[in-house]
Amino acid sequence: MTADKRGLFFGDMKTINSIRSMQRKARELCRRHTIALVPTMGYLHEGHLSLVKKARKAADVVVATIFVNPTQFGPGEDFQRYPRDQKGDRALLRDAGADYLFMPDAQQMYPDDYQSYVETEQLSQTLEGAFRPGHFRGVTTVVSKLFNAVRPDVAVFGQKDFQQAVVLKRLVKDLDYPIKLIIAPTRREQDGLAMSSRNAYLGPGQRREAVCLYRGLRRARTLFAEGVTSAARLKKAVRKEILEVCPTAEIQYISFNDFHTLQPRIKVDRDTVCSVAAMVYDVRLIDNMRLG
Ligand code: PAF
């Protein structure tokens, strides 16, 4: 174990399980160091590790969190079967350079008499919010609680959850959190499938067809580059492409929205993001791509 130039011991990731201990540690750390937070629900992949690496560059100390947050799952969603691998995750985080792993349990985060929630009103109603009512209320609540436990200067999230990123930027602005958000690019498998813990649900044949979302998004980008700006025309082309790759896909939405405000676009431009959600067999997948 060696001390680095920050006077911190590198390569010796500490696990903290209690909110109070995390708050105490954060109070101590923030006197002399900047803190970067990487919130996750575990079952980590390269995408998460790229967030840790970004965090490493953005602050002195990196705190990663693992908490499968029950309040962001609706009834009938995959909370119970969400993949978990604490031992593997711990090793991956340590190797990626996290200094602390904060891993509270659900009873601490939401004791039986829990009753306070944080909600970003309009932004949380469309797209994912329309298909997963209450999802963002759970996300903004747990992220606020993690902010209060870790007191970060910087927090890193992935662009894969595009709407989540927009909602969280609004949360930080509206509630005056002195936190800089970094949104890191989506990491993709070799064929283009966006990395996601839920990809683990896909069987081998299904996995091949799961690339349909990426292929649809790429089609939108190609057509935009060729001069097509009508969202309706692009939507038709994206739908066609998705169904060509996976004929049984049940498309939930194909939407064109402003990158910063989430305003829907009838005419698209370089700042437009195309987002898609579809059931591929029984696995719900989402993906997005900026057109410009
Ligand atoms: O993006 C996720 O994995 C989750 O929504 C988050 C931000 C960790 C909150 O539970």
Short mmCIF file of C-alpha atoms and ligand atoms in Angstrom, two decimals:
data_model
loop_
_atom_site.label_atom_id
_atom_site.label_comp_id
_atom_site.label_asym_id
_atom_site.label_seq_id
_atom_site.Cartn_x
_atom_site.Cartn_y
_atom_site.Cartn_z
CA MET A 1 0.00 0.00 0.00
CA THR A 2 1.53 3.36 -1.04
CA ALA A 3 0.52 6.94 -0.32
CA ASP A 4 -0.04 8.99 -3.49
CA LYS A 5 0.51 12.72 -3.93
CA ARG A 6 -2.82 13.48 -2.26
CA GLY A 7 -1.58 11.78 0.91
CA LEU A 8 -4.22 9.10 0.36
CA PHE A 9 -3.53 5.40 0.36
CA PHE A 10 -4.08 4.17 -3.15
CA GLY A 11 -5.28 0.70 -4.00
CA ASP A 12 -6.83 0.16 -0.59
CA MET A 13 -10.54 0.66 -1.18
CA LYS A 14 -12.54 0.91 2.05
CA THR A 15 -16.14 -0.26 2.25
CA ILE A 16 -18.58 1.81 4.32
CA ASN A 17 -22.03 0.44 5.06
CA SER A 18 -23.62 2.96 7.37
CA ILE A 19 -24.95 6.38 6.36
CA ARG A 20 -23.62 7.98 9.56
CA SER A 21 -20.09 6.60 9.00
CA MET A 22 -20.17 7.79 5.39
CA GLN A 23 -21.23 11.27 6.52
CA ARG A 24 -18.47 11.36 9.13
CA LYS A 25 -15.86 10.25 6.59
CA ALA A 26 -17.13 12.77 4.02
CA ARG A 27 -16.92 15.60 6.57
CA GLU A 28 -13.33 14.63 7.32
CA LEU A 29 -12.34 14.20 3.65
CA CYS A 30 -13.88 17.40 2.35
CA ARG A 31 -11.70 19.55 4.62
CA ARG A 32 -8.69 18.74 2.48
CA HIS A 33 -9.91 16.96 -0.62
CA THR A 34 -12.43 17.18 -3.41
CA ILE A 35 -14.80 14.22 -3.66
CA ALA A 36 -16.26 12.58 -6.76
CA LEU A 37 -19.31 10.33 -6.45
CA VAL A 38 -20.16 7.47 -8.80
CA PRO A 39 -23.61 6.11 -7.92
CA THR A 40 -24.41 2.64 -9.27
CA MET A 41 -26.78 -0.25 -8.69
CA GLY A 42 -23.94 -2.74 -9.03
CA TYR A 43 -23.39 -5.67 -11.40
CA LEU A 44 -20.73 -3.49 -12.90
CA HIS A 45 -19.50 -3.45 -16.48
CA GLU A 46 -17.00 -1.41 -18.50
CA GLY A 47 -19.49 1.46 -18.68
CA HIS A 48 -19.53 1.87 -14.89
CA LEU A 49 -15.76 1.55 -14.72
CA SER A 50 -15.37 4.33 -17.27
CA LEU A 51 -17.40 6.53 -14.87
CA VAL A 52 -14.97 5.67 -12.06
CA LYS A 53 -12.05 6.54 -14.32
CA LYS A 54 -13.65 9.91 -15.19
CA ALA A 55 -14.26 10.50 -11.47
CA ARG A 56 -10.60 9.74 -10.74
CA LYS A 57 -9.55 12.57 -13.02
CA ALA A 58 -12.17 15.00 -11.69
CA ALA A 59 -11.47 14.93 -7.93
CA ASP A 60 -9.01 13.78 -5.27
CA VAL A 61 -11.16 11.06 -3.76
CA VAL A 62 -13.58 8.72 -5.54
CA VAL A 63 -16.57 7.30 -3.69
CA ALA A 64 -18.51 4.68 -5.63
CA THR A 65 -21.86 3.50 -4.33
CA ILE A 66 -23.76 0.28 -4.85
CA PHE A 67 -27.41 0.30 -3.91
CA VAL A 68 -30.21 -1.43 -5.80
CA ASN A 69 -32.75 1.25 -5.11
CA PRO A 70 -36.22 -0.25 -4.55
CA THR A 71 -38.08 3.06 -4.98
CA GLN A 72 -37.11 3.42 -8.65
CA PHE A 73 -38.62 0.06 -9.60
CA GLY A 74 -42.36 -0.13 -10.26
CA PRO A 75 -44.60 -3.03 -9.24
CA GLY A 76 -43.91 -6.01 -11.52
CA GLU A 77 -40.48 -4.66 -12.56
CA ASP A 78 -37.20 -6.49 -12.04
CA PHE A 79 -36.17 -5.31 -8.55
CA GLN A 80 -36.01 -8.83 -7.10
CA ARG A 81 -34.15 -10.37 -9.99
CA TYR A 82 -31.86 -7.37 -10.72
CA PRO A 83 -28.41 -9.00 -11.06
CA ARG A 84 -26.11 -8.66 -8.07
CA ASP A 85 -22.43 -9.57 -7.60
CA GLN A 86 -20.94 -7.83 -4.58
CA LYS A 87 -17.66 -9.69 -4.58
CA GLY A 88 -16.98 -9.14 -8.29
CA ASP A 89 -18.07 -5.50 -8.09
CA ARG A 90 -15.76 -4.80 -5.18
CA ALA A 91 -12.74 -6.13 -7.09
CA LEU A 92 -13.66 -4.18 -10.22
CA LEU A 93 -14.10 -0.91 -8.31
CA ARG A 94 -10.83 -1.34 -6.47
CA ASP A 95 -8.98 -2.01 -9.73
CA ALA A 96 -10.64 0.97 -11.43
CA GLY A 97 -9.32 3.25 -8.67
CA ALA A 98 -12.24 3.88 -6.30
CA ASP A 99 -11.11 4.92 -2.80
CA TYR A 100 -14.36 4.17 -0.98
CA LEU A 101 -17.32 1.94 -1.67
CA PHE A 102 -20.49 3.12 0.06
CA MET A 103 -22.99 0.27 0.23
CA PRO A 104 -25.91 0.97 2.56
CA ASP A 105 -28.78 -1.48 2.97
CA ALA A 106 -32.42 -0.79 2.15
CA GLN A 107 -33.52 -0.71 5.79
CA GLN A 108 -31.14 2.17 6.47
CA MET A 109 -32.03 4.08 3.34
CA TYR A 110 -35.78 3.55 3.72
CA PRO A 111 -36.71 2.57 7.29
CA ASP A 112 -40.29 1.40 7.82
CA ASP A 113 -41.59 4.88 8.68
CA TYR A 114 -39.88 6.55 5.69
CA GLN A 115 -41.99 9.24 4.02
CA SER A 116 -39.91 11.93 2.26
CA TYR A 117 -39.43 12.00 -1.52
CA VAL A 118 -37.81 14.37 -3.99
CA GLU A 119 -39.54 14.94 -7.31
CA THR A 120 -38.62 16.81 -10.48
CA GLU A 121 -42.09 17.44 -11.81
CA GLN A 122 -42.41 17.80 -15.59
CA LEU A 123 -39.15 16.30 -16.80
CA SER A 124 -39.95 13.06 -15.03
CA GLN A 125 -43.32 12.51 -16.70
CA THR A 126 -42.35 11.80 -20.33
CA LEU A 127 -40.46 8.98 -22.09
CA GLU A 128 -39.18 6.63 -19.35
CA GLY A 129 -41.46 8.36 -16.84
CA ALA A 130 -44.54 7.61 -18.95
CA PHE A 131 -43.68 3.91 -19.11
CA ARG A 132 -42.30 3.67 -15.59
CA PRO A 133 -44.48 5.88 -13.36
CA GLY A 134 -42.65 6.89 -10.19
CA HIS A 135 -39.26 5.79 -11.55
CA PHE A 136 -37.63 9.22 -11.50
CA ARG A 137 -39.15 10.06 -8.11
CA GLY A 138 -37.17 7.07 -6.84
CA VAL A 139 -34.03 8.13 -8.69
CA THR A 140 -34.09 11.78 -7.54
CA THR A 141 -34.84 10.68 -3.97
CA VAL A 142 -31.99 8.17 -3.75
CA VAL A 143 -29.52 10.46 -5.53
CA SER A 144 -30.39 13.27 -3.09
CA LYS A 145 -29.79 10.88 -0.19
CA LEU A 146 -26.45 9.81 -1.69
CA PHE A 147 -25.49 13.47 -2.16
CA ASN A 148 -26.28 14.07 1.52
CA ALA A 149 -24.24 11.07 2.62
CA VAL A 150 -21.17 11.65 0.44
CA ARG A 151 -21.16 15.47 -0.02
CA PRO A 152 -19.47 15.24 -3.40
CA ASP A 153 -18.02 18.12 -5.39
CA VAL A 154 -18.54 16.14 -8.59
CA ALA A 155 -20.93 13.32 -9.50
CA VAL A 156 -20.58 11.15 -12.60
CA PHE A 157 -23.48 9.53 -14.47
CA GLY A 158 -23.77 7.82 -17.86
CA GLN A 159 -25.34 9.23 -21.02
CA LYS A 160 -26.98 5.82 -21.54
CA ASP A 161 -29.70 7.06 -19.19
CA PHE A 162 -30.16 10.28 -21.12
CA GLN A 163 -33.40 11.40 -19.46
CA GLN A 164 -31.99 10.58 -16.02
CA ALA A 165 -29.06 12.89 -16.78
CA VAL A 166 -31.42 15.75 -17.75
CA VAL A 167 -33.58 15.17 -14.65
CA LEU A 168 -30.54 15.09 -12.35
CA LYS A 169 -29.07 18.28 -13.84
CA ARG A 170 -32.40 19.95 -13.05
CA LEU A 171 -32.40 18.49 -9.53
CA VAL A 172 -28.94 19.91 -8.86
CA LYS A 173 -29.97 23.32 -10.23
CA ASP A 174 -33.33 23.53 -8.47
CA LEU A 175 -32.12 22.31 -5.07
CA ASP A 176 -28.87 24.35 -5.24
CA TYR A 177 -26.57 21.39 -4.74
CA PRO A 178 -22.98 22.69 -5.10
CA ILE A 179 -22.14 19.69 -7.28
CA LYS A 180 -20.80 19.52 -10.81
CA LEU A 181 -22.37 16.74 -12.85
CA ILE A 182 -20.28 14.95 -15.44
CA ILE A 183 -22.18 12.92 -18.03
CA ALA A 184 -19.94 10.26 -19.54
CA PRO A 185 -20.47 8.77 -23.03
CA THR A 186 -22.29 5.45 -23.41
CA ARG A 187 -19.96 2.46 -23.61
CA ARG A 188 -20.90 -0.07 -26.25
CA GLU A 189 -20.17 -3.71 -27.02
CA GLN A 190 -18.34 -4.43 -30.28
CA ASP A 191 -21.57 -4.70 -32.27
CA GLY A 192 -22.88 -1.44 -30.80
CA LEU A 193 -25.21 -2.72 -28.04
CA ALA A 194 -25.13 -0.20 -25.18
CA MET A 195 -23.58 -1.77 -22.08
CA SER A 196 -26.16 -2.35 -19.36
CA SER A 197 -26.43 -4.63 -16.35
CA ARG A 198 -29.76 -5.82 -17.79
CA ASN A 199 -28.01 -7.26 -20.89
CA ALA A 200 -27.28 -10.21 -18.60
CA TYR A 201 -30.95 -11.21 -18.98
CA LEU A 202 -30.52 -11.82 -22.74
CA GLY A 203 -30.04 -15.35 -24.06
CA PRO A 204 -27.46 -15.80 -26.90
CA GLY A 205 -29.93 -15.51 -29.81
CA GLN A 206 -31.71 -12.63 -28.11
CA ARG A 207 -28.37 -10.92 -27.49
CA ARG A 208 -27.67 -10.86 -31.26
CA GLU A 209 -31.02 -9.17 -31.96
CA ALA A 210 -30.64 -6.72 -29.06
CA VAL A 211 -28.39 -4.63 -31.30
CA CYS A 212 -31.60 -3.49 -33.05
CA LEU A 213 -31.86 -0.32 -30.93
CA TYR A 214 -28.35 0.78 -31.79
CA ARG A 215 -28.95 0.03 -35.47
CA GLY A 216 -32.14 2.11 -35.40
CA LEU A 217 -30.33 5.04 -33.80
CA ARG A 218 -27.49 4.84 -36.27
CA ARG A 219 -30.02 4.92 -39.11
CA ALA A 220 -31.46 8.15 -37.68
CA ARG A 221 -28.02 9.69 -37.49
CA THR A 222 -27.14 8.68 -41.04
CA LEU A 223 -30.38 10.11 -42.43
CA PHE A 224 -29.90 13.33 -40.45
CA ALA A 225 -26.38 13.63 -41.89
CA GLU A 226 -27.94 13.24 -45.34
CA GLY A 227 -30.27 16.17 -44.64
CA VAL A 228 -33.47 14.62 -43.26
CA THR A 229 -34.81 16.81 -40.43
CA SER A 230 -38.42 15.64 -40.09
CA ALA A 231 -38.81 13.73 -36.81
CA ALA A 232 -41.79 11.84 -38.27
CA ARG A 233 -39.72 10.58 -41.24
CA LEU A 234 -36.81 9.64 -39.00
CA LYS A 235 -39.11 7.85 -36.60
CA LYS A 236 -40.50 5.71 -39.41
CA ALA A 237 -37.00 4.80 -40.57
CA VAL A 238 -35.83 3.95 -37.04
CA ARG A 239 -38.87 1.73 -36.47
CA LYS A 240 -38.25 -0.09 -39.79
CA GLU A 241 -34.59 -0.68 -38.95
CA ILE A 242 -35.34 -1.96 -35.43
CA LEU A 243 -37.92 -4.42 -36.74
CA GLU A 244 -35.64 -5.59 -39.53
CA VAL A 245 -33.03 -6.63 -36.96
CA CYS A 246 -35.52 -7.93 -34.36
CA PRO A 247 -38.96 -8.59 -35.89
CA THR A 248 -40.53 -9.40 -32.51
CA ALA A 249 -39.31 -6.24 -30.75
CA GLU A 250 -42.12 -4.35 -29.01
CA ILE A 251 -41.18 -0.72 -29.45
CA GLN A 252 -42.38 1.47 -26.57
CA TYR A 253 -41.16 4.80 -27.91
CA ILE A 254 -38.93 6.40 -30.49
CA SER A 255 -38.57 10.04 -29.55
CA PHE A 256 -36.64 13.11 -30.66
CA ASN A 257 -35.91 15.60 -27.88
CA ASP A 258 -33.62 18.52 -27.16
CA PHE A 259 -30.38 17.41 -25.51
CA HIS A 260 -30.56 20.07 -22.77
CA THR A 261 -34.27 20.61 -22.12
CA LEU A 262 -35.92 17.36 -23.27
CA GLN A 263 -38.38 19.44 -25.34
CA PRO A 264 -39.84 17.20 -28.09
CA ARG A 265 -38.65 18.09 -31.59
CA ILE A 266 -40.75 18.01 -34.78
CA LYS A 267 -37.78 19.27 -36.78
CA VAL A 268 -34.51 17.86 -35.52
CA ASP A 269 -31.10 19.55 -35.33
CA ARG A 270 -27.59 18.79 -34.09
CA ASP A 271 -28.74 19.16 -30.46
CA THR A 272 -31.50 16.60 -30.84
CA VAL A 273 -31.25 13.23 -29.12
CA CYS A 274 -33.08 10.24 -30.50
CA SER A 275 -34.11 7.88 -27.69
CA VAL A 276 -35.67 4.48 -27.98
CA ALA A 277 -37.12 1.90 -25.62
CA ALA A 278 -38.22 -1.58 -26.62
CA MET A 279 -38.95 -4.98 -25.20
CA VAL A 280 -36.57 -7.41 -26.84
CA TYR A 281 -38.09 -10.75 -25.90
CA ASP A 282 -38.89 -10.10 -22.22
CA VAL A 283 -36.01 -7.68 -21.64
CA ARG A 284 -36.68 -3.94 -21.60
CA LEU A 285 -33.84 -2.08 -23.30
CA ILE A 286 -33.23 1.65 -23.76
CA ASP A 287 -30.66 3.55 -25.77
CA ASN A 288 -30.10 7.01 -27.23
CA MET A 289 -27.88 8.93 -29.59
CA ARG A 290 -27.30 12.60 -30.27
CA LEU A 291 -27.82 13.32 -33.95
CA GLY A 292 -25.11 15.97 -34.41
O1 PAF B 1 -28.28 4.93 -13.17
C1 PAF B 1 -28.40 4.16 -12.19
O2 PAF B 1 -27.76 3.11 -12.09
C2 PAF B 1 -29.36 4.52 -11.06
O3 PAF B 1 -30.51 5.09 -11.57
C3 PAF B 1 -28.73 5.40 -9.99
C4 PAF B 1 -28.32 6.76 -10.54
C5 PAF B 1 -27.52 4.71 -9.39
C6 PAF B 1 -29.73 5.66 -8.85
O4 PAF B 1 -30.13 4.46 -8.25
#
